[in-house]
CSV table of C-alpha atoms in Angstrom, one decimal:
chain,number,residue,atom,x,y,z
L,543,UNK,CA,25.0,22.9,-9.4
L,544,UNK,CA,24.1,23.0,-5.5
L,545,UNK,CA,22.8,20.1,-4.3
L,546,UNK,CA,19.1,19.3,-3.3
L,547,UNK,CA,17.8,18.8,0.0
L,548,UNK,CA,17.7,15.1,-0.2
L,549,UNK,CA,21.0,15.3,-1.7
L,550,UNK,CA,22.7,17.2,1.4
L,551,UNK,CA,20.8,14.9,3.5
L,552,UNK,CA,22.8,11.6,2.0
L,553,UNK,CA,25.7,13.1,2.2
L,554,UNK,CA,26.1,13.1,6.3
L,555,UNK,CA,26.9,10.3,8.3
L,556,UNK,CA,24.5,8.1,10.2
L,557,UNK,CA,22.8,9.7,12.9
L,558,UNK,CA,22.4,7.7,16.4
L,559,UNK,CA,19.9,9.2,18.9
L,560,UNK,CA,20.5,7.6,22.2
L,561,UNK,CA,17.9,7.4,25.2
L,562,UNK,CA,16.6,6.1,28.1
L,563,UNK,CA,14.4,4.0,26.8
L,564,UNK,CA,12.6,2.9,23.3
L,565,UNK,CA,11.7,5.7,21.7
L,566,UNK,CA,7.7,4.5,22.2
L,567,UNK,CA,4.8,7.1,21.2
L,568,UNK,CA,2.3,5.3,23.3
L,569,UNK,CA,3.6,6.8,26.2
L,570,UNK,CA,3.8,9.6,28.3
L,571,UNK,CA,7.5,9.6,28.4
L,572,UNK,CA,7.9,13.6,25.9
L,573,UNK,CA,11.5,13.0,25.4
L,574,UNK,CA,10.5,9.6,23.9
L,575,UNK,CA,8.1,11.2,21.8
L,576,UNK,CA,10.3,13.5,20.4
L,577,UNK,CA,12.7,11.0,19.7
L,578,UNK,CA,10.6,9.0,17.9
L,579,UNK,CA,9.1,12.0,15.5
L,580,UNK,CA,12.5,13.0,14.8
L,581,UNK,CA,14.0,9.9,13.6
L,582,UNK,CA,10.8,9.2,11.5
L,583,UNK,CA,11.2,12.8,9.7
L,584,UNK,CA,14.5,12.3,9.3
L,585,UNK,CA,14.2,9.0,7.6
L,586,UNK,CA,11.4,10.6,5.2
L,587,UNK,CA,13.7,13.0,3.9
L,588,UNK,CA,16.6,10.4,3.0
L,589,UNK,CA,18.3,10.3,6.4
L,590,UNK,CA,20.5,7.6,7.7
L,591,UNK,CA,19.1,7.3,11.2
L,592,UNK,CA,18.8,4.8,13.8
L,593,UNK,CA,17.7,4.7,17.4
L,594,UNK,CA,19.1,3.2,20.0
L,595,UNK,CA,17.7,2.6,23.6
L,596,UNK,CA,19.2,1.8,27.0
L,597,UNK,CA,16.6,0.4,28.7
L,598,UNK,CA,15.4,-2.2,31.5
L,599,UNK,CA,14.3,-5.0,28.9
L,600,UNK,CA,15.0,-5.9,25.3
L,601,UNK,CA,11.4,-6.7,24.7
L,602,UNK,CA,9.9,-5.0,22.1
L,603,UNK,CA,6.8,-3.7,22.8
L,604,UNK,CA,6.2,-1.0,20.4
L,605,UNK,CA,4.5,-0.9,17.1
L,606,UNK,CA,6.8,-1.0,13.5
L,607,UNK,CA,8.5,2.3,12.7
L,608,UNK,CA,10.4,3.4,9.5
L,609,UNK,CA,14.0,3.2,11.5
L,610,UNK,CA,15.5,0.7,13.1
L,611,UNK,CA,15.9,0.2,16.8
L,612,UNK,CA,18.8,-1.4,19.0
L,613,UNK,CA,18.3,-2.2,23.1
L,614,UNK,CA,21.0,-2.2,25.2
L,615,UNK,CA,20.0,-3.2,28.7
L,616,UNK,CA,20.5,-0.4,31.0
L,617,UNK,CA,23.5,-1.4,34.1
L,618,UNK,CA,22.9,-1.8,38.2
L,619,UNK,CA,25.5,1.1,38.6
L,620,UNK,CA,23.8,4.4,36.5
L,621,UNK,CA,27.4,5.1,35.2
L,622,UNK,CA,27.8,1.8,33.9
L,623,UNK,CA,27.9,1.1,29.9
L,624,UNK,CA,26.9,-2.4,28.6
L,625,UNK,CA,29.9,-4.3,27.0
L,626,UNK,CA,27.2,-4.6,24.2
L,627,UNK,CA,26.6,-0.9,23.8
L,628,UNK,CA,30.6,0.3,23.9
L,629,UNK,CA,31.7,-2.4,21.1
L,630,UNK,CA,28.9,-1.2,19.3
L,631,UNK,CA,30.0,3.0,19.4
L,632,UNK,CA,33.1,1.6,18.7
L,633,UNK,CA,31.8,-0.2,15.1
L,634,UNK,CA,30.3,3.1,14.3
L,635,UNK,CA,33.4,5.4,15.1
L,636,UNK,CA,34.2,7.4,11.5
L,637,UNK,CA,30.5,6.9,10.3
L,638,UNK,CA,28.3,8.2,12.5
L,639,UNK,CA,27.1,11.4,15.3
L,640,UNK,CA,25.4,10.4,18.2
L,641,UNK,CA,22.8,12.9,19.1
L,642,UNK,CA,21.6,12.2,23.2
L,643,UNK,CA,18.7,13.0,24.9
L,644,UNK,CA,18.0,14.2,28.0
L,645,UNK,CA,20.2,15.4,31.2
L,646,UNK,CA,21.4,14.6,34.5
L,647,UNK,CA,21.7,11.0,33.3
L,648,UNK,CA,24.9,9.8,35.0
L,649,UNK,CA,25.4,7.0,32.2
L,650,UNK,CA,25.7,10.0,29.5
L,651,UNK,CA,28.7,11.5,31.6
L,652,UNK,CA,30.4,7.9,31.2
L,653,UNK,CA,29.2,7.5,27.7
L,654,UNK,CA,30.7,11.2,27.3
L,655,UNK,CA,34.3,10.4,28.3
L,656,UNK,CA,34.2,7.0,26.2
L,657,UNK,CA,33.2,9.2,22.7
L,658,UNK,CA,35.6,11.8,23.9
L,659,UNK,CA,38.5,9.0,24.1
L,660,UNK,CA,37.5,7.3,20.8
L,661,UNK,CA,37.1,10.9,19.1
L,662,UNK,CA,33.4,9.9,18.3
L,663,UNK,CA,31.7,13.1,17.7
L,664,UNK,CA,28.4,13.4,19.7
L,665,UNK,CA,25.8,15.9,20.4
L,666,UNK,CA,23.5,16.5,23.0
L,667,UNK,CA,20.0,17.7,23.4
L,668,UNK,CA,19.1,18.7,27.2
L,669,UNK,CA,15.3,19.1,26.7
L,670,UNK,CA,14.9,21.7,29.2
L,671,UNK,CA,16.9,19.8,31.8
L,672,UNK,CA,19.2,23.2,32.7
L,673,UNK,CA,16.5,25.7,33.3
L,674,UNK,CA,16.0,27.3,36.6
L,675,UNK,CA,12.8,25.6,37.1
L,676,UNK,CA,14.3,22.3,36.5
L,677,UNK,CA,17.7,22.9,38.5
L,678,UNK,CA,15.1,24.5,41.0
L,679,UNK,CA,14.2,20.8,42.2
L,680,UNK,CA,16.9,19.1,44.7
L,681,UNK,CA,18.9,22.3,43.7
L,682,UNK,CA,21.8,21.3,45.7
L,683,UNK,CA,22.3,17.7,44.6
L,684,UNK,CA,22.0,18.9,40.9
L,685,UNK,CA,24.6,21.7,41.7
L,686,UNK,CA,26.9,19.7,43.0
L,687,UNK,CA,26.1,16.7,40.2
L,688,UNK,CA,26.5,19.6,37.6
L,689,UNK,CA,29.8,20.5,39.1
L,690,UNK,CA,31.3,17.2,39.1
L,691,UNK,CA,29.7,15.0,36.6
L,692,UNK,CA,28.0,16.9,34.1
L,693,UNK,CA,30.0,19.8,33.2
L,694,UNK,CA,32.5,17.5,31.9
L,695,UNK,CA,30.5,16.2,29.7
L,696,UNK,CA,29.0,20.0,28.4
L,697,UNK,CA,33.2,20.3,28.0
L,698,UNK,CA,33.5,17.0,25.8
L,699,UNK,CA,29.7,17.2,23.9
L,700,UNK,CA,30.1,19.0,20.3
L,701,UNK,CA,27.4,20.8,20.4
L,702,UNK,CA,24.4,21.6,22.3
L,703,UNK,CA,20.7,21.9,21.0
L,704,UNK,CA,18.7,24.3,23.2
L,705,UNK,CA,14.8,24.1,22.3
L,706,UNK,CA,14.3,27.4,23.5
L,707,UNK,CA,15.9,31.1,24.1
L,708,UNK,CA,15.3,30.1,28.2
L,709,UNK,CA,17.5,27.2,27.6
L,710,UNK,CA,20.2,29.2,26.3
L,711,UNK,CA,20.0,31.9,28.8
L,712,UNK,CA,19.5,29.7,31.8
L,713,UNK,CA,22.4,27.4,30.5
L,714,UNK,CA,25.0,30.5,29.9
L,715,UNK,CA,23.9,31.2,33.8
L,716,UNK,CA,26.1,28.1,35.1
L,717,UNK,CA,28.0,27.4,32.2
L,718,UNK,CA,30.2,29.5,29.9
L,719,UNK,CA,29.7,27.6,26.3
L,720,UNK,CA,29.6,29.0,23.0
L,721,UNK,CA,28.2,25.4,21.6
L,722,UNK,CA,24.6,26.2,21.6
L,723,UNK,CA,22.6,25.9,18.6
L,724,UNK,CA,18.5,27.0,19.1
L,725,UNK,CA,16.4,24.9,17.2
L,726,UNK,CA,12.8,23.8,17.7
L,727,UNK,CA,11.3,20.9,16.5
L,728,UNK,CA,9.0,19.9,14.0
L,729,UNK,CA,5.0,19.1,14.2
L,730,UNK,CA,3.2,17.5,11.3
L,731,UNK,CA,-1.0,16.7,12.0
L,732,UNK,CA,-2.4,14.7,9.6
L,733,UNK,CA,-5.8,14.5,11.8
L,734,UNK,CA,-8.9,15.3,10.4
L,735,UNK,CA,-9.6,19.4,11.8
L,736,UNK,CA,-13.0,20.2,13.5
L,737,UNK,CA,-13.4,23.3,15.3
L,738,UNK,CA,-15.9,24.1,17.2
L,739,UNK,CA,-17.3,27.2,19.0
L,740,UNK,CA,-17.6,27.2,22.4
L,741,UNK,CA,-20.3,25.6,24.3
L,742,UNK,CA,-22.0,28.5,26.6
L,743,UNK,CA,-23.0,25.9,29.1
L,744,UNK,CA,-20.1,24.3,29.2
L,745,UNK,CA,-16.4,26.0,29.1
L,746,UNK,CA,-13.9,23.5,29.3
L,747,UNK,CA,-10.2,24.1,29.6
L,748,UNK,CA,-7.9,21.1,29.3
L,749,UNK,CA,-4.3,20.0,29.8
L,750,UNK,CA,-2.4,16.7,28.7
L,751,UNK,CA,0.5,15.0,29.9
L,752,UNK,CA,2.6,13.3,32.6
L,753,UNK,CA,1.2,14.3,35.9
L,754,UNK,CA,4.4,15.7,37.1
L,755,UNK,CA,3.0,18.5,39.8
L,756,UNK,CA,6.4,20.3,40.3
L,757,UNK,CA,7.3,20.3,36.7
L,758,UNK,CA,4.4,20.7,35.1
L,759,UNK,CA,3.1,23.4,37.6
L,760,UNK,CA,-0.6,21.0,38.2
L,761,UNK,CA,-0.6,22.7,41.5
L,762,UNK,CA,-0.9,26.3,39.9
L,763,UNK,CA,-3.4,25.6,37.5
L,764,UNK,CA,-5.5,23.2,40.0
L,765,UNK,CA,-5.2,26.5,42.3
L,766,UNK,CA,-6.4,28.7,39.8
L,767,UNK,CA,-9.2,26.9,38.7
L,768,UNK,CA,-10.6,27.0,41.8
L,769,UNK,CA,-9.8,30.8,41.5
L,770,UNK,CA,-11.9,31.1,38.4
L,771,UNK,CA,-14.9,29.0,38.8
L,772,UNK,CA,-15.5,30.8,41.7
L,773,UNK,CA,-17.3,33.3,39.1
L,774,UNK,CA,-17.4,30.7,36.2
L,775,UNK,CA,-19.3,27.9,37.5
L,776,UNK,CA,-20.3,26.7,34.4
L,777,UNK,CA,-16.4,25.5,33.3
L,778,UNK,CA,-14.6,22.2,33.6
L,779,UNK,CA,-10.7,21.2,34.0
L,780,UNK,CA,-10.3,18.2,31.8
L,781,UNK,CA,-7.0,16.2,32.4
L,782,UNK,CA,-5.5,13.9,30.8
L,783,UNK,CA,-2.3,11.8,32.0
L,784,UNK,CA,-0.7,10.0,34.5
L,785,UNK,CA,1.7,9.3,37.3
L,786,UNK,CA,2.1,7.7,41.1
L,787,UNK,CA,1.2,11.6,41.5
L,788,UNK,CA,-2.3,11.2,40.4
L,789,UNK,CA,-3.8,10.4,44.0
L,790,UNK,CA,-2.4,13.9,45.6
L,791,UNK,CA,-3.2,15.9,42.8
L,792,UNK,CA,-7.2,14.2,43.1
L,793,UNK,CA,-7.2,14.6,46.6
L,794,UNK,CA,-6.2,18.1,46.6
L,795,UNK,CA,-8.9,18.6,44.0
L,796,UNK,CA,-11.3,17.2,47.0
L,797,UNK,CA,-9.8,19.3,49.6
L,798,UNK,CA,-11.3,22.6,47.3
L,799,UNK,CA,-15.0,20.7,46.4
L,800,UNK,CA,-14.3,20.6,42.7
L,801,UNK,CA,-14.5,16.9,42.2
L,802,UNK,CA,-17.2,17.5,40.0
L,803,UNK,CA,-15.5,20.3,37.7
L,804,UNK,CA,-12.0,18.9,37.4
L,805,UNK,CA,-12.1,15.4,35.4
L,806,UNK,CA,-9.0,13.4,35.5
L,807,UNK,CA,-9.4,11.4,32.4
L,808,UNK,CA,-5.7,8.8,33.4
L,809,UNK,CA,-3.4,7.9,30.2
L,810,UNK,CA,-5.0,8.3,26.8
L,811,UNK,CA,-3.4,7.8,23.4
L,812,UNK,CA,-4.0,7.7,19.5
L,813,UNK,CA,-7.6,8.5,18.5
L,814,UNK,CA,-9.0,8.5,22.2
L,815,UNK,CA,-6.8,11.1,23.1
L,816,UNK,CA,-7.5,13.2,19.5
L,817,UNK,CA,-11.1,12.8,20.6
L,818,UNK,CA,-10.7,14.5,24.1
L,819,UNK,CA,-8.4,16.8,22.7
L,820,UNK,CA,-11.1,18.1,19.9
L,821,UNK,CA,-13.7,18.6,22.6
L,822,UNK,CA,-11.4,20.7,24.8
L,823,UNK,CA,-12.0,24.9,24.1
L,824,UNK,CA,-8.7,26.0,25.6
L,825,UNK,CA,-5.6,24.0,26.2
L,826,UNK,CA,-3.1,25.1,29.3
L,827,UNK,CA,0.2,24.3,30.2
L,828,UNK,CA,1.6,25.5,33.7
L,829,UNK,CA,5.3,24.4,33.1
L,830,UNK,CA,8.0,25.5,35.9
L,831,UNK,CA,10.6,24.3,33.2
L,832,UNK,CA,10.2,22.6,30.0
L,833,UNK,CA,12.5,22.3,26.3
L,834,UNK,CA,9.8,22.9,24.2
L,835,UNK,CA,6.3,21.0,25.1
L,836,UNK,CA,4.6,18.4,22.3
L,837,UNK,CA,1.6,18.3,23.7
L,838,UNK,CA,1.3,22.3,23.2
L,839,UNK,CA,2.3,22.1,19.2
L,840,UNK,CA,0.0,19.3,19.2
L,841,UNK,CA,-3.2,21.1,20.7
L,842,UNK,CA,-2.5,24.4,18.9
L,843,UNK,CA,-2.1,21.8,15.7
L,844,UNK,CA,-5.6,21.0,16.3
L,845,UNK,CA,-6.9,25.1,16.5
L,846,UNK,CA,-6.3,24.9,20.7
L,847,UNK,CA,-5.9,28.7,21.7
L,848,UNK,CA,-3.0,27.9,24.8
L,849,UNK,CA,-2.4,29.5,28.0
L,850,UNK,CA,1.4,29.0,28.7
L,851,UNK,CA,3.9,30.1,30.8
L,852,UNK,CA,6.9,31.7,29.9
L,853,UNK,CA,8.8,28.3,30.6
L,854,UNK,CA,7.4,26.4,28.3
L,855,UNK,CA,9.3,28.1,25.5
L,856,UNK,CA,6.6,28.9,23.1
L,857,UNK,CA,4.9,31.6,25.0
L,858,UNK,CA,6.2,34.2,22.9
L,859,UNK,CA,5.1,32.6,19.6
L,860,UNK,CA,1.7,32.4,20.9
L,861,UNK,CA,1.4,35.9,21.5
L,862,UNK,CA,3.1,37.4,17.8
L,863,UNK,CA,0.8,34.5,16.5
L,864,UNK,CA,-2.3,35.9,18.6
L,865,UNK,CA,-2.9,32.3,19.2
L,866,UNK,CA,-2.9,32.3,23.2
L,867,UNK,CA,-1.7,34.4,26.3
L,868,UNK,CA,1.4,33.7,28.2
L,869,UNK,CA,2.3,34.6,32.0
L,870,UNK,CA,5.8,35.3,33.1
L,871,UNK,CA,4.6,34.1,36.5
L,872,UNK,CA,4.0,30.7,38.4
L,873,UNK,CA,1.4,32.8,39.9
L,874,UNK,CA,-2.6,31.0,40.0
L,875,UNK,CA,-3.7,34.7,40.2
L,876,UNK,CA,-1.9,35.5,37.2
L,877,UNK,CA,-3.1,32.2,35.3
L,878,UNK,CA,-6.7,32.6,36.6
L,879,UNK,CA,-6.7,36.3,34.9
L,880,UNK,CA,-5.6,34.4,31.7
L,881,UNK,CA,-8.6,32.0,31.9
L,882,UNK,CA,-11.2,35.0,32.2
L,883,UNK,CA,-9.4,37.0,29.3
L,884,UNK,CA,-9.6,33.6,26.8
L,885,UNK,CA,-12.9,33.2,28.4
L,886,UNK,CA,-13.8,36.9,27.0
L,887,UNK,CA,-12.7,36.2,23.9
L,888,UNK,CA,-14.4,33.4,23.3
L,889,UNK,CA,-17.7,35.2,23.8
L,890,UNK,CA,-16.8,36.8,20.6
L,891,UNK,CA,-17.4,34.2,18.1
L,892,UNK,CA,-15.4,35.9,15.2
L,893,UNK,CA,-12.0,36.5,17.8
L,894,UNK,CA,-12.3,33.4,19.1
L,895,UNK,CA,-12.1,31.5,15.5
L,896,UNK,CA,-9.2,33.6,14.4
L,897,UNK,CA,-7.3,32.6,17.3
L,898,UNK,CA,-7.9,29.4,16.5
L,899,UNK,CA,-6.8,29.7,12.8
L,900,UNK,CA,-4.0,31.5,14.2
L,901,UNK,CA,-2.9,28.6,15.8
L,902,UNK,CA,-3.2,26.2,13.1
L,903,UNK,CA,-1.6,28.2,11.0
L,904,UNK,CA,1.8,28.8,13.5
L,905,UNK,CA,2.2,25.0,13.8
L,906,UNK,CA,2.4,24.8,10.1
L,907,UNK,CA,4.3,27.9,9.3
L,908,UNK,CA,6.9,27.2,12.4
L,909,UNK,CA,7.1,23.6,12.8
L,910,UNK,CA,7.7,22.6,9.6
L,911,UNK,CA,9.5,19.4,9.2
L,912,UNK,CA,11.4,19.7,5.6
L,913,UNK,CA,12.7,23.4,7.0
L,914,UNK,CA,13.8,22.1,10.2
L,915,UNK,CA,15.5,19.0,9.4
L,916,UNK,CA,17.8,21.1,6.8
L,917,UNK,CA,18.7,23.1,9.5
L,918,UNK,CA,19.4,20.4,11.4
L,919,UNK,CA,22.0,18.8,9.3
L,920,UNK,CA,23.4,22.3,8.2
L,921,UNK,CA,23.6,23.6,12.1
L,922,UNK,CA,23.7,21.0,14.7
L,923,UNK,CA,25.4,17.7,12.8
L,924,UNK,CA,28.0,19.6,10.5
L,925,UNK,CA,31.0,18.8,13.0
C-alpha cells in the first residue's frame, strides 16, 4: 500500500533551516518571513523541523511558534562558526538536512566546508541572491567573492532551490551545476476578503516592503509615478516599509512636488498592514532582482491586480492568470504605461473584478501548501 502524505513526511530526517537571524514575521527581513512560513507548514503536515538562527543576541523577542528555535550568537570574524553551533551540527550528523538561506554570507562558505568534512548533507536556498540584478550591485567584489568563496560552497551544497526560472538561468550564467531544483513556495490567507471597486476620485497604487531603492527598483516606480500623475492627478503612491533609505527616497519625492500624492506609511505589520493593504486598488513591485516576492503572493491573496517586473519571478503567472501586467524592463516609461493600462481596466467594473478573482484564485491554485511541501520532501530533501 503506498504511503500517505503524512506518512512520507515522517519518514525523513529532521529538517534544520539555518539563517541570519530569528526567523521573526514582525519584520521586514523577506527571507525571515519565508523561513518562518515554511517551518510552520512543515510542522502542520507531520514534519520534523527546527530553526536555527545565527544572530547578534540570544534574546527572544518573537512571539510562540509551532517549531522550536535555537540561537547561536553570530562571530566578530563573518567566517567564524560558534563552538556552540559546530558541536551542535555535529549531534545532528546521520539525522538531519540542513536547508540555508540566503547568499553571499561568508559564514555559510565556512559552515559549507565543516558539513562537507563531516558528510552532513545540506541544501541551500539563494533567494534570488545570483541574479543579474543582484550580482549587478558591487559587481566586482561579488565576482571575485563568487570566485573564491562561494563557488566552493555551490561545489559542496547538495542541492540548490531556485524560486524562479531567472534564478536558474541567471545561476547556469556563472556556474555550471546540474543541482537546481525550481520550486516556489507556499501562501495560505486566512484574512477575512473584501474587495472593493475602485474609488473614481481616488486611484491608489501601493507597494510594501523593505525600502531597499536598488533592489527593489523605488527609484523606477517613484519616477514613473511622477510620469503618470502627470495626466492622473487624482492617484496616490501608498508605501509601506522601511530602511536608513527612507530619507532619500522622501526627499526625492520633494525634489518632483508630489509630497502630497506619494504617502510613505514607515513599518506596518499584522492587521495594520492588512488594513492598508485592503484599501490599496493596485499593488506594484519594481524589483531589479528578487527569489520569489511575499509581499506579491500576499497582495494578490488579498484580490491585488500586480504590476511586476520580470525579476520578481511571478510575472509570467500574472499574465497566464490575467491577474496583473509585467514589464521586461527597469524602464519608468515602461511601468508608467502599465499604470494607465490597469488604470483602463479598472474603469471597467466587470474586468476589473475578474482580475481580481483571478488573483485570488492563482494564490490558491499555485501556492498551495500540502502540494508544495510533498514536493519538497520528494525533490529537494531526498539526498
Amino acid at each position: 500500500m503506498a504511503k500517505s502524505i503524512k506518512e512520507k513526511q515522517f519518514s525523513i530526517m529532521e529538517i534544520i533551516h539555518l539563517v541570519l537571524g530569528k526567523a521573526n514575521p514582525e519584520r521586514m527581513n523577506g527571507v525571515n518571513k519565508v523561513v518562518y512560513q515554511l517551518a510552520t507548514k512543515q510542522i502542520n503536515f507531520g514534519g520534523k523541523v527546527t530553526v536555527w538562527g545565527i544572530t547578534k543576541d540570544l534574546e527572544k523577542n518573537y512571539e510562540d511558534r509551532n517549531f522550536e528555535t535555537f540561537l547561536f550568537l553570530k562571530k566578530r570574524n563573518p567566517f567564524g562558526i560558534s563552538s556552540e553551533l559546530k558541536k551542535a551540527i555535529v549531534e545532528k550528523k546521520d539525522s538531519a538536512i540542513f536547508h540555508l538561506h540566503g547568499g553571499f554570507i561568508p559564514v555559510y562558505y565556512s559552515l559549507s566546508k565543516f558539513f562537507h568534512r563531516y558528510k552532513i548533507p545540506f541544501v541551500l536556498t539563494p533567494h534570488g541572491t545570483y541574479t543579474i540584478g543582484a550580482m549587478g550591485r558591487n559587481y566586482w567584489v561579488k565576482k571575485l567573492y563568487f570566485s573564491i568563496f562561494e563557488k566552493q560552497l555551490l561545489k559542496n551544497v547538495n542541492k540548490i532551490h531556485c524560486l524562479g526560472k531567472n534564478e536558474i538561468l541567471n545561476l547556469k550564467k556563472i556556474h555550471t551545476t546540474e543541482k537546481c531544483i525550481l520550486l516556489p513556495y507556499g501562501y495560505e490567507n486566512d484574512q477575512e476578503v473584501v474587495l472593493k471597486s475602485p474609488d473614481k476620485s481616488e486611484f491608489i497604487f501601493g507597494f510594501i516592503g523593505r525600502l531597499d531603492t536598488y533592489h527593489k527598483g523605488l527609484d523606477t516606480m517613484i519616477d514613473a509615478f511622477e510620469l503618470y500623475v502627470a495626466t492622473n492627478s487624482n492617484s496616490k503612491l501608498w508605501i509601506v516599509g522601511d530602511s536608513e533609505e527612507r530619507a532619500t527616497l522622501e526627499n526625492r519625492v520633494k525634489t518632483k512636488s508630489l509630497e502630497n500624492k506619494v504617502v510613505f506609511f514607515g513599518s506596518k505589520f499584522g492587521k495594520e498592514k492588512e488594513d492598508i493593504l485592503q484599501n490599496m486598488d493596485v499593488f506594484m513591485h519594481s524589483s531589479r532582482t528578487e527569489g520569489l516576492p511575499v509581499a506579491i503572493i500576499e497582495a494578490a491573496s488579498f484580490g491585488k491586480p500586480c504590476i511586476v517586473t520580470d525579476a520578481t519571478n511571478i510575472g509570467d503567472l500574472l499574465v497566464e492568470c490575467n491577474a496583473g501586467i509585467c514589464i521586461d524592463n527597469q524602464s519608468s516609461e515602461d511601468l508608467c504605461e502599465a499604470m494607465h493600462k490597469m488604470h483602463t481596466i479598472s474603469e471597467n467594473q466587470i474586468a476589473f473584478s475578474q482580475m481580481q478573482h483571478n488573483a485570488i484564485k492563482m494564490v490558491k491554485d499555485t501556492y498551495n501548501w500540502k502540494t508544495l511541501i510533498t514536493k519538497f520532501n520528494n525533490n529537494l530533501y531526498s539526498i
